[in-house]
Structure formats: C-alpha cells, structure tokens
JSON list of C-alpha atoms in Angstrom, two decimals:
[
{"chain": "A", "resi": 1, "resn": "ASP", "atom": "CA", "xyz": [-67.57, 30.16, 8.38]},
{"chain": "A", "resi": 2, "resn": "THR", "atom": "CA", "xyz": [-65.22, 27.53, 6.88]},
{"chain": "A", "resi": 3, "resn": "ALA", "atom": "CA", "xyz": [-63.04, 29.06, 4.17]},
{"chain": "A", "resi": 4, "resn": "VAL", "atom": "CA", "xyz": [-62.61, 26.06, 1.86]},
{"chain": "A", "resi": 5, "resn": "SER", "atom": "CA", "xyz": [-64.94, 23.12, 2.37]},
{"chain": "A", "resi": 6, "resn": "GLN", "atom": "CA", "xyz": [-65.15, 19.73, 0.70]},
{"chain": "A", "resi": 7, "resn": "THR", "atom": "CA", "xyz": [-67.79, 17.03, 0.65]},
{"chain": "A", "resi": 8, "resn": "PRO", "atom": "CA", "xyz": [-67.70, 14.24, 1.40]},
{"chain": "A", "resi": 9, "resn": "LYS", "atom": "CA", "xyz": [-64.85, 13.89, 3.90]},
{"chain": "A", "resi": 10, "resn": "TYR", "atom": "CA", "xyz": [-64.67, 10.13, 3.36]},
{"chain": "A", "resi": 11, "resn": "LEU", "atom": "CA", "xyz": [-65.70, 8.13, 0.32]},
{"chain": "A", "resi": 12, "resn": "VAL", "atom": "CA", "xyz": [-65.52, 4.36, 0.10]},
{"chain": "A", "resi": 13, "resn": "THR", "atom": "CA", "xyz": [-66.60, 2.80, -3.17]},
{"chain": "A", "resi": 14, "resn": "GLN", "atom": "CA", "xyz": [-66.04, -0.16, -5.44]},
{"chain": "A", "resi": 15, "resn": "MET", "atom": "CA", "xyz": [-63.97, -0.38, -8.59]},
{"chain": "A", "resi": 16, "resn": "GLY", "atom": "CA", "xyz": [-65.83, 0.67, -11.68]},
{"chain": "A", "resi": 17, "resn": "ASN", "atom": "CA", "xyz": [-68.14, 3.14, -9.93]},
{"chain": "A", "resi": 18, "resn": "ASP", "atom": "CA", "xyz": [-68.45, 6.84, -10.75]},
{"chain": "A", "resi": 19, "resn": "LYS", "atom": "CA", "xyz": [-68.17, 9.38, -7.94]},
{"chain": "A", "resi": 20, "resn": "SER", "atom": "CA", "xyz": [-67.98, 13.13, -7.40]},
{"chain": "A", "resi": 21, "resn": "ILE", "atom": "CA", "xyz": [-66.26, 15.32, -4.84]},
{"chain": "A", "resi": 22, "resn": "LYS", "atom": "CA", "xyz": [-67.47, 18.85, -4.26]},
{"chain": "A", "resi": 23, "resn": "CYS", "atom": "CA", "xyz": [-65.52, 21.92, -3.17]},
{"chain": "A", "resi": 24, "resn": "GLU", "atom": "CA", "xyz": [-66.73, 25.36, -2.15]},
{"chain": "A", "resi": 25, "resn": "GLN", "atom": "CA", "xyz": [-64.83, 28.45, -1.03]},
{"chain": "A", "resi": 26, "resn": "ASN", "atom": "CA", "xyz": [-66.29, 31.55, 0.61]},
{"chain": "A", "resi": 27, "resn": "LEU", "atom": "CA", "xyz": [-63.13, 33.67, 0.36]},
{"chain": "A", "resi": 28, "resn": "GLY", "atom": "CA", "xyz": [-64.12, 35.45, -2.84]},
{"chain": "A", "resi": 29, "resn": "HIS", "atom": "CA", "xyz": [-61.11, 33.94, -4.63]},
{"chain": "A", "resi": 30, "resn": "ASP", "atom": "CA", "xyz": [-60.86, 33.68, -8.41]},
{"chain": "A", "resi": 31, "resn": "THR", "atom": "CA", "xyz": [-58.64, 30.60, -8.64]},
{"chain": "A", "resi": 32, "resn": "MET", "atom": "CA", "xyz": [-59.32, 27.06, -7.44]},
{"chain": "A", "resi": 33, "resn": "TYR", "atom": "CA", "xyz": [-57.26, 23.87, -7.58]},
{"chain": "A", "resi": 34, "resn": "TRP", "atom": "CA", "xyz": [-57.41, 20.11, -7.11]},
{"chain": "A", "resi": 35, "resn": "TYR", "atom": "CA", "xyz": [-54.42, 18.28, -5.63]},
{"chain": "A", "resi": 36, "resn": "LYS", "atom": "CA", "xyz": [-53.92, 14.56, -5.00]},
{"chain": "A", "resi": 37, "resn": "GLN", "atom": "CA", "xyz": [-51.98, 13.18, -2.03]},
{"chain": "A", "resi": 38, "resn": "ASP", "atom": "CA", "xyz": [-50.88, 9.58, -2.45]},
{"chain": "A", "resi": 39, "resn": "SER", "atom": "CA", "xyz": [-50.16, 6.96, 0.18]},
{"chain": "A", "resi": 40, "resn": "LYS", "atom": "CA", "xyz": [-46.58, 8.24, 0.58]},
{"chain": "A", "resi": 41, "resn": "LYS", "atom": "CA", "xyz": [-47.92, 11.71, 1.37]},
{"chain": "A", "resi": 42, "resn": "PHE", "atom": "CA", "xyz": [-46.71, 13.16, -1.93]},
{"chain": "A", "resi": 43, "resn": "LEU", "atom": "CA", "xyz": [-48.89, 16.08, -3.07]},
{"chain": "A", "resi": 44, "resn": "LYS", "atom": "CA", "xyz": [-49.33, 16.81, -6.76]},
{"chain": "A", "resi": 45, "resn": "ILE", "atom": "CA", "xyz": [-51.53, 19.27, -8.61]},
{"chain": "A", "resi": 46, "resn": "MET", "atom": "CA", "xyz": [-54.20, 17.91, -10.94]},
{"chain": "A", "resi": 47, "resn": "PHE", "atom": "CA", "xyz": [-56.25, 20.86, -12.19]},
{"chain": "A", "resi": 48, "resn": "SER", "atom": "CA", "xyz": [-56.72, 24.57, -11.73]},
{"chain": "A", "resi": 49, "resn": "TYR", "atom": "CA", "xyz": [-59.51, 26.95, -12.73]},
{"chain": "A", "resi": 50, "resn": "ASN", "atom": "CA", "xyz": [-59.31, 30.72, -12.88]},
{"chain": "A", "resi": 51, "resn": "ASN", "atom": "CA", "xyz": [-62.64, 32.55, -13.21]},
{"chain": "A", "resi": 52, "resn": "LYS", "atom": "CA", "xyz": [-64.28, 29.27, -14.27]},
{"chain": "A", "resi": 53, "resn": "GLU", "atom": "CA", "xyz": [-61.70, 28.70, -17.01]},
{"chain": "A", "resi": 54, "resn": "LEU", "atom": "CA", "xyz": [-59.41, 25.64, -16.92]},
{"chain": "A", "resi": 55, "resn": "ILE", "atom": "CA", "xyz": [-55.79, 26.84, -16.80]},
{"chain": "A", "resi": 56, "resn": "ILE", "atom": "CA", "xyz": [-53.88, 23.83, -15.48]},
{"chain": "A", "resi": 57, "resn": "ASN", "atom": "CA", "xyz": [-54.52, 20.28, -16.62]},
{"chain": "A", "resi": 58, "resn": "GLU", "atom": "CA", "xyz": [-51.70, 18.01, -15.50]},
{"chain": "A", "resi": 59, "resn": "THR", "atom": "CA", "xyz": [-51.16, 14.53, -16.85]},
{"chain": "A", "resi": 60, "resn": "VAL", "atom": "CA", "xyz": [-54.29, 13.03, -15.34]},
{"chain": "A", "resi": 61, "resn": "PRO", "atom": "CA", "xyz": [-56.35, 10.16, -16.82]},
{"chain": "A", "resi": 62, "resn": "ASN", "atom": "CA", "xyz": [-59.37, 11.51, -18.69]},
{"chain": "A", "resi": 63, "resn": "ARG", "atom": "CA", "xyz": [-61.56, 9.54, -16.27]},
{"chain": "A", "resi": 64, "resn": "PHE", "atom": "CA", "xyz": [-61.09, 12.63, -14.07]},
{"chain": "A", "resi": 65, "resn": "SER", "atom": "CA", "xyz": [-63.17, 15.62, -15.10]},
{"chain": "A", "resi": 66, "resn": "PRO", "atom": "CA", "xyz": [-63.29, 18.88, -13.16]},
{"chain": "A", "resi": 67, "resn": "LYS", "atom": "CA", "xyz": [-66.20, 21.27, -13.43]},
{"chain": "A", "resi": 68, "resn": "SER", "atom": "CA", "xyz": [-66.51, 24.81, -12.16]},
{"chain": "A", "resi": 69, "resn": "PRO", "atom": "CA", "xyz": [-70.14, 25.99, -12.20]},
{"chain": "A", "resi": 70, "resn": "ASP", "atom": "CA", "xyz": [-69.10, 29.34, -10.71]},
{"chain": "A", "resi": 71, "resn": "LYS", "atom": "CA", "xyz": [-66.04, 30.96, -9.13]},
{"chain": "A", "resi": 72, "resn": "ALA", "atom": "CA", "xyz": [-66.89, 29.65, -5.67]},
{"chain": "A", "resi": 73, "resn": "HIS", "atom": "CA", "xyz": [-67.26, 25.99, -6.62]},
{"chain": "A", "resi": 74, "resn": "LEU", "atom": "CA", "xyz": [-65.02, 23.38, -8.19]},
{"chain": "A", "resi": 75, "resn": "ASN", "atom": "CA", "xyz": [-66.15, 19.78, -8.43]},
{"chain": "A", "resi": 76, "resn": "LEU", "atom": "CA", "xyz": [-64.23, 16.67, -9.40]},
{"chain": "A", "resi": 77, "resn": "HIS", "atom": "CA", "xyz": [-65.97, 13.79, -11.12]},
{"chain": "A", "resi": 78, "resn": "ILE", "atom": "CA", "xyz": [-64.21, 10.45, -11.46]},
{"chain": "A", "resi": 79, "resn": "ASN", "atom": "CA", "xyz": [-65.47, 7.75, -13.83]},
{"chain": "A", "resi": 80, "resn": "SER", "atom": "CA", "xyz": [-64.73, 4.03, -13.68]},
{"chain": "A", "resi": 81, "resn": "LEU", "atom": "CA", "xyz": [-62.83, 4.19, -10.42]},
{"chain": "A", "resi": 82, "resn": "GLU", "atom": "CA", "xyz": [-59.67, 2.09, -10.10]},
{"chain": "A", "resi": 83, "resn": "LEU", "atom": "CA", "xyz": [-57.74, 0.86, -7.06]},
{"chain": "A", "resi": 84, "resn": "GLY", "atom": "CA", "xyz": [-54.94, 3.32, -7.85]},
{"chain": "A", "resi": 85, "resn": "ASP", "atom": "CA", "xyz": [-57.33, 6.25, -7.46]},
{"chain": "A", "resi": 86, "resn": "SER", "atom": "CA", "xyz": [-57.35, 5.67, -3.70]},
{"chain": "A", "resi": 87, "resn": "ALA", "atom": "CA", "xyz": [-55.82, 8.82, -2.20]},
{"chain": "A", "resi": 88, "resn": "VAL", "atom": "CA", "xyz": [-56.68, 12.01, -0.38]},
{"chain": "A", "resi": 89, "resn": "TYR", "atom": "CA", "xyz": [-57.95, 14.75, -2.71]},
{"chain": "A", "resi": 90, "resn": "PHE", "atom": "CA", "xyz": [-57.48, 18.34, -1.62]},
{"chain": "A", "resi": 91, "resn": "CYS", "atom": "CA", "xyz": [-59.21, 21.38, -3.00]},
{"chain": "A", "resi": 92, "resn": "ALA", "atom": "CA", "xyz": [-57.51, 24.78, -2.66]},
{"chain": "A", "resi": 93, "resn": "SER", "atom": "CA", "xyz": [-58.18, 28.37, -3.63]},
{"chain": "A", "resi": 94, "resn": "SER", "atom": "CA", "xyz": [-56.22, 31.60, -4.03]},
{"chain": "A", "resi": 95, "resn": "ARG", "atom": "CA", "xyz": [-57.10, 35.22, -4.75]},
{"chain": "A", "resi": 96, "resn": "GLN", "atom": "CA", "xyz": [-55.42, 34.95, -8.14]},
{"chain": "A", "resi": 97, "resn": "THR", "atom": "CA", "xyz": [-52.78, 32.65, -9.61]},
{"chain": "A", "resi": 98, "resn": "ASN", "atom": "CA", "xyz": [-49.44, 32.94, -7.76]},
{"chain": "A", "resi": 99, "resn": "TYR", "atom": "CA", "xyz": [-51.08, 34.17, -4.56]},
{"chain": "A", "resi": 100, "resn": "GLU", "atom": "CA", "xyz": [-51.23, 32.26, -1.29]},
{"chain": "A", "resi": 101, "resn": "GLN", "atom": "CA", "xyz": [-53.23, 29.06, -1.57]},
{"chain": "A", "resi": 102, "resn": "TYR", "atom": "CA", "xyz": [-55.64, 27.87, 1.12]},
{"chain": "A", "resi": 103, "resn": "PHE", "atom": "CA", "xyz": [-56.53, 24.19, 1.35]},
{"chain": "A", "resi": 104, "resn": "GLY", "atom": "CA", "xyz": [-59.71, 22.38, 2.23]},
{"chain": "A", "resi": 105, "resn": "PRO", "atom": "CA", "xyz": [-59.82, 19.50, 4.74]},
{"chain": "A", "resi": 106, "resn": "GLY", "atom": "CA", "xyz": [-59.39, 16.83, 2.09]},
{"chain": "A", "resi": 107, "resn": "THR", "atom": "CA", "xyz": [-61.53, 13.92, 0.89]},
{"chain": "A", "resi": 108, "resn": "ARG", "atom": "CA", "xyz": [-60.17, 10.46, 1.58]},
{"chain": "A", "resi": 109, "resn": "LEU", "atom": "CA", "xyz": [-61.20, 8.20, -1.30]},
{"chain": "A", "resi": 110, "resn": "THR", "atom": "CA", "xyz": [-60.87, 4.46, -0.87]},
{"chain": "A", "resi": 111, "resn": "VAL", "atom": "CA", "xyz": [-61.56, 2.20, -3.83]},
{"chain": "A", "resi": 112, "resn": "THR", "atom": "CA", "xyz": [-62.11, -1.48, -3.01]},
{"chain": "B", "resi": 27, "resn": "GLY", "atom": "CA", "xyz": [-40.88, 22.54, -14.01]},
{"chain": "B", "resi": 28, "resn": "ILE", "atom": "CA", "xyz": [-39.60, 23.54, -10.60]},
{"chain": "B", "resi": 29, "resn": "GLN", "atom": "CA", "xyz": [-37.96, 20.85, -8.46]},
{"chain": "B", "resi": 30, "resn": "VAL", "atom": "CA", "xyz": [-38.35, 21.13, -4.68]},
{"chain": "B", "resi": 31, "resn": "GLU", "atom": "CA", "xyz": [-36.21, 19.27, -2.17]},
{"chain": "B", "resi": 32, "resn": "GLN", "atom": "CA", "xyz": [-36.66, 19.29, 1.58]},
{"chain": "B", "resi": 33, "resn": "SER", "atom": "CA", "xyz": [-34.29, 18.23, 4.31]},
{"chain": "B", "resi": 34, "resn": "PRO", "atom": "CA", "xyz": [-34.08, 16.45, 6.61]},
{"chain": "B", "resi": 35, "resn": "PRO", "atom": "CA", "xyz": [-36.70, 13.81, 5.70]},
{"chain": "B", "resi": 36, "resn": "ASP", "atom": "CA", "xyz": [-37.21, 12.93, 9.37]},
{"chain": "B", "resi": 37, "resn": "LEU", "atom": "CA", "xyz": [-36.55, 14.82, 12.58]},
{"chain": "B", "resi": 38, "resn": "ILE", "atom": "CA", "xyz": [-37.04, 13.65, 16.16]},
{"chain": "B", "resi": 39, "resn": "LEU", "atom": "CA", "xyz": [-36.87, 16.21, 18.96]},
{"chain": "B", "resi": 40, "resn": "GLN", "atom": "CA", "xyz": [-37.42, 16.49, 22.68]},
{"chain": "B", "resi": 41, "resn": "GLU", "atom": "CA", "xyz": [-39.96, 19.08, 23.74]},
{"chain": "B", "resi": 42, "resn": "GLY", "atom": "CA", "xyz": [-38.30, 22.47, 24.10]},
{"chain": "B", "resi": 43, "resn": "ALA", "atom": "CA", "xyz": [-35.67, 21.92, 21.41]},
{"chain": "B", "resi": 44, "resn": "ASN", "atom": "CA", "xyz": [-35.18, 24.18, 18.39]},
{"chain": "B", "resi": 45, "resn": "SER", "atom": "CA", "xyz": [-35.00, 23.00, 14.77]},
{"chain": "B", "resi": 46, "resn": "THR", "atom": "CA", "xyz": [-34.39, 24.23, 11.24]},
{"chain": "B", "resi": 47, "resn": "LEU", "atom": "CA", "xyz": [-36.04, 22.74, 8.17]},
{"chain": "B", "resi": 48, "resn": "ARG", "atom": "CA", "xyz": [-34.65, 23.50, 4.73]},
{"chain": "B", "resi": 49, "resn": "CYS", "atom": "CA", "xyz": [-36.27, 23.76, 1.30]},
{"chain": "B", "resi": 50, "resn": "ASN", "atom": "CA", "xyz": [-34.23, 24.04, -1.91]},
{"chain": "B", "resi": 51, "resn": "PHE", "atom": "CA", "xyz": [-35.90, 24.93, -5.19]},
{"chain": "B", "resi": 52, "resn": "SER", "atom": "CA", "xyz": [-34.52, 24.77, -8.71]},
{"chain": "B", "resi": 53, "resn": "ASP", "atom": "CA", "xyz": [-35.83, 27.97, -10.32]},
{"chain": "B", "resi": 54, "resn": "SER", "atom": "CA", "xyz": [-37.05, 31.47, -9.53]},
{"chain": "B", "resi": 55, "resn": "VAL", "atom": "CA", "xyz": [-40.39, 31.52, -7.74]},
{"chain": "B", "resi": 56, "resn": "ASN", "atom": "CA", "xyz": [-43.45, 33.74, -7.48]},
{"chain": "B", "resi": 57, "resn": "ASN", "atom": "CA", "xyz": [-44.87, 31.71, -4.61]},
{"chain": "B", "resi": 58, "resn": "LEU", "atom": "CA", "xyz": [-43.25, 29.87, -1.72]},
{"chain": "B", "resi": 59, "resn": "GLN", "atom": "CA", "xyz": [-45.40, 28.43, 1.04]},
{"chain": "B", "resi": 60, "resn": "TRP", "atom": "CA", "xyz": [-44.78, 26.37, 4.16]},
{"chain": "B", "resi": 61, "resn": "PHE", "atom": "CA", "xyz": [-47.51, 24.07, 5.44]},
{"chain": "B", "resi": 62, "resn": "HIS", "atom": "CA", "xyz": [-47.96, 21.85, 8.48]},
{"chain": "B", "resi": 63, "resn": "GLN", "atom": "CA", "xyz": [-49.99, 18.69, 7.92]},
{"chain": "B", "resi": 64, "resn": "ASN", "atom": "CA", "xyz": [-51.26, 17.67, 11.34]},
{"chain": "B", "resi": 65, "resn": "PRO", "atom": "CA", "xyz": [-51.98, 14.06, 12.38]},
{"chain": "B", "resi": 66, "resn": "TRP", "atom": "CA", "xyz": [-55.61, 14.52, 11.23]},
{"chain": "B", "resi": 67, "resn": "GLY", "atom": "CA", "xyz": [-54.42, 15.27, 7.71]},
{"chain": "B", "resi": 68, "resn": "GLN", "atom": "CA", "xyz": [-55.29, 18.96, 7.66]},
{"chain": "B", "resi": 69, "resn": "LEU", "atom": "CA", "xyz": [-52.93, 21.23, 5.71]},
{"chain": "B", "resi": 70, "resn": "ILE", "atom": "CA", "xyz": [-52.35, 24.37, 7.73]},
{"chain": "B", "resi": 71, "resn": "ASN", "atom": "CA", "xyz": [-50.80, 27.45, 6.18]},
{"chain": "B", "resi": 72, "resn": "LEU", "atom": "CA", "xyz": [-47.72, 28.55, 8.07]},
{"chain": "B", "resi": 73, "resn": "PHE", "atom": "CA", "xyz": [-46.10, 31.12, 5.79]},
{"chain": "B", "resi": 74, "resn": "TYR", "atom": "CA", "xyz": [-46.48, 32.65, 2.36]},
{"chain": "B", "resi": 75, "resn": "ILE", "atom": "CA", "xyz": [-42.90, 33.79, 1.80]},
{"chain": "B", "resi": 76, "resn": "PRO", "atom": "CA", "xyz": [-41.56, 34.09, -1.78]},
{"chain": "B", "resi": 77, "resn": "SER", "atom": "CA", "xyz": [-38.81, 36.29, -0.32]},
{"chain": "B", "resi": 78, "resn": "GLY", "atom": "CA", "xyz": [-37.71, 37.85, 2.95]},
{"chain": "B", "resi": 79, "resn": "THR", "atom": "CA", "xyz": [-38.30, 36.89, 6.57]},
{"chain": "B", "resi": 80, "resn": "LYS", "atom": "CA", "xyz": [-41.49, 36.46, 8.58]},
{"chain": "B", "resi": 81, "resn": "GLN", "atom": "CA", "xyz": [-42.23, 35.46, 12.14]},
{"chain": "B", "resi": 82, "resn": "ASN", "atom": "CA", "xyz": [-45.33, 34.04, 13.76]},
{"chain": "B", "resi": 83, "resn": "GLY", "atom": "CA", "xyz": [-44.94, 33.16, 17.43]},
{"chain": "B", "resi": 84, "resn": "ARG", "atom": "CA", "xyz": [-42.43, 30.35, 17.83]},
{"chain": "B", "resi": 85, "resn": "LEU", "atom": "CA", "xyz": [-42.15, 29.89, 14.08]},
{"chain": "B", "resi": 86, "resn": "SER", "atom": "CA", "xyz": [-40.21, 31.97, 11.60]},
{"chain": "B", "resi": 87, "resn": "ALA", "atom": "CA", "xyz": [-39.22, 31.56, 7.97]},
{"chain": "B", "resi": 88, "resn": "THR", "atom": "CA", "xyz": [-36.66, 33.04, 5.65]},
{"chain": "B", "resi": 89, "resn": "THR", "atom": "CA", "xyz": [-36.51, 32.76, 1.87]},
{"chain": "B", "resi": 90, "resn": "VAL", "atom": "CA", "xyz": [-33.37, 33.77, -0.02]},
{"chain": "B", "resi": 91, "resn": "ALA", "atom": "CA", "xyz": [-34.79, 33.80, -3.53]},
{"chain": "B", "resi": 92, "resn": "THR", "atom": "CA", "xyz": [-31.49, 34.59, -5.25]},
{"chain": "B", "resi": 93, "resn": "GLU", "atom": "CA", "xyz": [-29.93, 31.47, -3.71]},
{"chain": "B", "resi": 94, "resn": "ARG", "atom": "CA", "xyz": [-33.08, 29.39, -4.14]},
{"chain": "B", "resi": 95, "resn": "TYR", "atom": "CA", "xyz": [-33.70, 28.18, -0.64]},
{"chain": "B", "resi": 96, "resn": "SER", "atom": "CA", "xyz": [-36.06, 28.72, 2.25]},
{"chain": "B", "resi": 97, "resn": "LEU", "atom": "CA", "xyz": [-35.69, 27.87, 5.92]},
{"chain": "B", "resi": 98, "resn": "LEU", "atom": "CA", "xyz": [-38.36, 27.21, 8.55]},
{"chain": "B", "resi": 99, "resn": "TYR", "atom": "CA", "xyz": [-37.30, 27.69, 12.17]},
{"chain": "B", "resi": 100, "resn": "ILE", "atom": "CA", "xyz": [-39.24, 26.13, 15.02]},
{"chain": "B", "resi": 101, "resn": "SER", "atom": "CA", "xyz": [-38.23, 27.25, 18.49]},
{"chain": "B", "resi": 102, "resn": "SER", "atom": "CA", "xyz": [-39.16, 25.69, 21.84]},
{"chain": "B", "resi": 103, "resn": "SER", "atom": "CA", "xyz": [-40.91, 22.81, 20.09]},
{"chain": "B", "resi": 104, "resn": "GLN", "atom": "CA", "xyz": [-44.07, 21.31, 21.55]},
{"chain": "B", "resi": 105, "resn": "THR", "atom": "CA", "xyz": [-45.67, 17.91, 21.03]},
{"chain": "B", "resi": 106, "resn": "THR", "atom": "CA", "xyz": [-48.42, 19.62, 19.00]},
{"chain": "B", "resi": 107, "resn": "ASP", "atom": "CA", "xyz": [-45.76, 20.63, 16.45]},
{"chain": "B", "resi": 108, "resn": "SER", "atom": "CA", "xyz": [-45.53, 16.97, 15.38]},
{"chain": "B", "resi": 109, "resn": "GLY", "atom": "CA", "xyz": [-46.62, 16.18, 11.85]},
{"chain": "B", "resi": 110, "resn": "VAL", "atom": "CA", "xyz": [-45.35, 16.68, 8.33]},
{"chain": "B", "resi": 111, "resn": "TYR", "atom": "CA", "xyz": [-43.96, 20.01, 7.17]},
{"chain": "B", "resi": 112, "resn": "PHE", "atom": "CA", "xyz": [-44.22, 20.76, 3.47]},
{"chain": "B", "resi": 113, "resn": "CYS", "atom": "CA", "xyz": [-42.57, 23.41, 1.40]},
{"chain": "B", "resi": 114, "resn": "ALA", "atom": "CA", "xyz": [-44.25, 24.24, -1.91]},
{"chain": "B", "resi": 115, "resn": "ALA", "atom": "CA", "xyz": [-42.95, 26.48, -4.67]},
{"chain": "B", "resi": 116, "resn": "GLY", "atom": "CA", "xyz": [-44.64, 28.06, -7.66]},
{"chain": "B", "resi": 117, "resn": "GLY", "atom": "CA", "xyz": [-43.06, 29.71, -10.68]},
{"chain": "B", "resi": 118, "resn": "THR", "atom": "CA", "xyz": [-44.87, 31.26, -13.61]},
{"chain": "B", "resi": 119, "resn": "SER", "atom": "CA", "xyz": [-47.15, 28.31, -14.39]},
{"chain": "B", "resi": 120, "resn": "TYR", "atom": "CA", "xyz": [-50.55, 29.79, -13.47]},
{"chain": "B", "resi": 121, "resn": "GLY", "atom": "CA", "xyz": [-50.18, 29.22, -9.75]},
{"chain": "B", "resi": 122, "resn": "LYS", "atom": "CA", "xyz": [-49.13, 25.58, -9.93]},
{"chain": "B", "resi": 123, "resn": "LEU", "atom": "CA", "xyz": [-47.48, 24.67, -6.62]},
{"chain": "B", "resi": 124, "resn": "THR", "atom": "CA", "xyz": [-44.84, 21.95, -6.62]},
{"chain": "B", "resi": 125, "resn": "PHE", "atom": "CA", "xyz": [-44.50, 20.30, -3.23]},
{"chain": "B", "resi": 126, "resn": "GLY", "atom": "CA", "xyz": [-41.40, 18.88, -1.62]},
{"chain": "B", "resi": 127, "resn": "GLN", "atom": "CA", "xyz": [-41.50, 15.40, -0.17]},
{"chain": "B", "resi": 128, "resn": "GLY", "atom": "CA", "xyz": [-41.96, 16.78, 3.35]},
{"chain": "B", "resi": 129, "resn": "THR", "atom": "CA", "xyz": [-40.14, 16.60, 6.68]},
{"chain": "B", "resi": 130, "resn": "ILE", "atom": "CA", "xyz": [-41.71, 14.32, 9.28]},
{"chain": "B", "resi": 131, "resn": "LEU", "atom": "CA", "xyz": [-41.29, 15.96, 12.68]},
{"chain": "B", "resi": 132, "resn": "THR", "atom": "CA", "xyz": [-41.84, 14.03, 15.89]},
{"chain": "B", "resi": 133, "resn": "VAL", "atom": "CA", "xyz": [-41.65, 15.90, 19.18]},
{"chain": "B", "resi": 134, "resn": "HIS", "atom": "CA", "xyz": [-41.45, 13.75, 22.32]},
{"chain": "B", "resi": 135, "resn": "PRO", "atom": "CA", "xyz": [-42.57, 15.02, 25.73]}
]
C-alpha cells in the first residue's frame, strides 16, 4: 500500500545510454512532480504535471523528457546520459498544486 | 522566485537535548513543508504548515507568514532524529517547492 513508488531504486549505466524511471501514486492526486537531488543534497524541481498536463518545466536539458500516461503515473526518460546526470531523482505528488507534497523513495542514478 | 534559507547548517546534540531549526523565506507562500531525510535517503513529511502552529509528538512547528519565517522544534532528541532537515516553500508557481539547503542534525547517545 505504498503511496508514491518509483522503479528502479538504483540504476547504474554508462554514458551515452538512454534510461527511464517510473513513478506511480495511489493517493488519487492530480499533480505529480520530478525533483533532482545532487551530490550536495540540494533538491530542485524539474517538472510538474497536473491532470496529465505539463505545468512546470524548469531549466532542464531537453535530453530529459517526462511523460504522464495518466494521473497516477509520471515517467522520466533520459537520453544520452552524461556523468553530471548522476543524482537521486525523486517523484512526488499532491492533491492539487500548492497542497502538501508526498515523496517517493527516490531513484539513485549513477552514470559511469 | 522564492529564496529559502535554513539555519544552522549543522547541529550536533546529545540525546535528550532540545533544538530549534529556522527557515527564512523571501516571499509570501501558499505552501511550507518540513521534511526529514533519514540516513537511507527517504524524505519523510513532518509538517505542512503555511501558517500557524502544529505539534506532532516531540516535534512542533510554527510559521509566521507575515514575517516570512518558520521554526521547527525538536524536544528530547533521540539518535533516530539524526539526518537532514529540509524546509521547502511554495508561492504561486503551480506548486513548485523551493528547498532550503538543509540542516544536518547529528544526535549522539
């Protein structure tokens, strides 16, 4: 009965590869987010979807493409991975924008 | 956008001590949350508190929105309280949360 889940939990891959991270929430929320936590623990928003519509798109390389097939799922696809993409990626959801956000367990991506 | 500053950056306590963590934000907010990131990396919701005061066990929080700060109080600290405490604030930008740099709390037995 996990509220916000992410797969995989760990991802180790080589530079140049393409990878996806999946997120699912069973809270019935309308809004979902992707955040990135760097090696200094700094957390920064990347994208947000509300009712499957993209509403926040921060300054992120266009190698990153989010996709929301339905309100309960938000995936993150990354093309041509670079060393600097190594980080922990967190998915979150909230009932609506500006409501309390709940975070998934994170996906630790390591690019070698 | 909103700027969020937390203090102190590091805090070392003996078990049983009390502490206060501060979060200053630069603009009016619709969302203010406190999180604890445990040593396994999990972000745990502590409080959703855009204004007012809330208490949950040994933890309590107060946000004074008009003066643009929030405080997190931890009483009778335990070793399991160790980790990083984040404050995050959101204004009118579609739910975007801006995080502070965190306070690293270490509680020694």
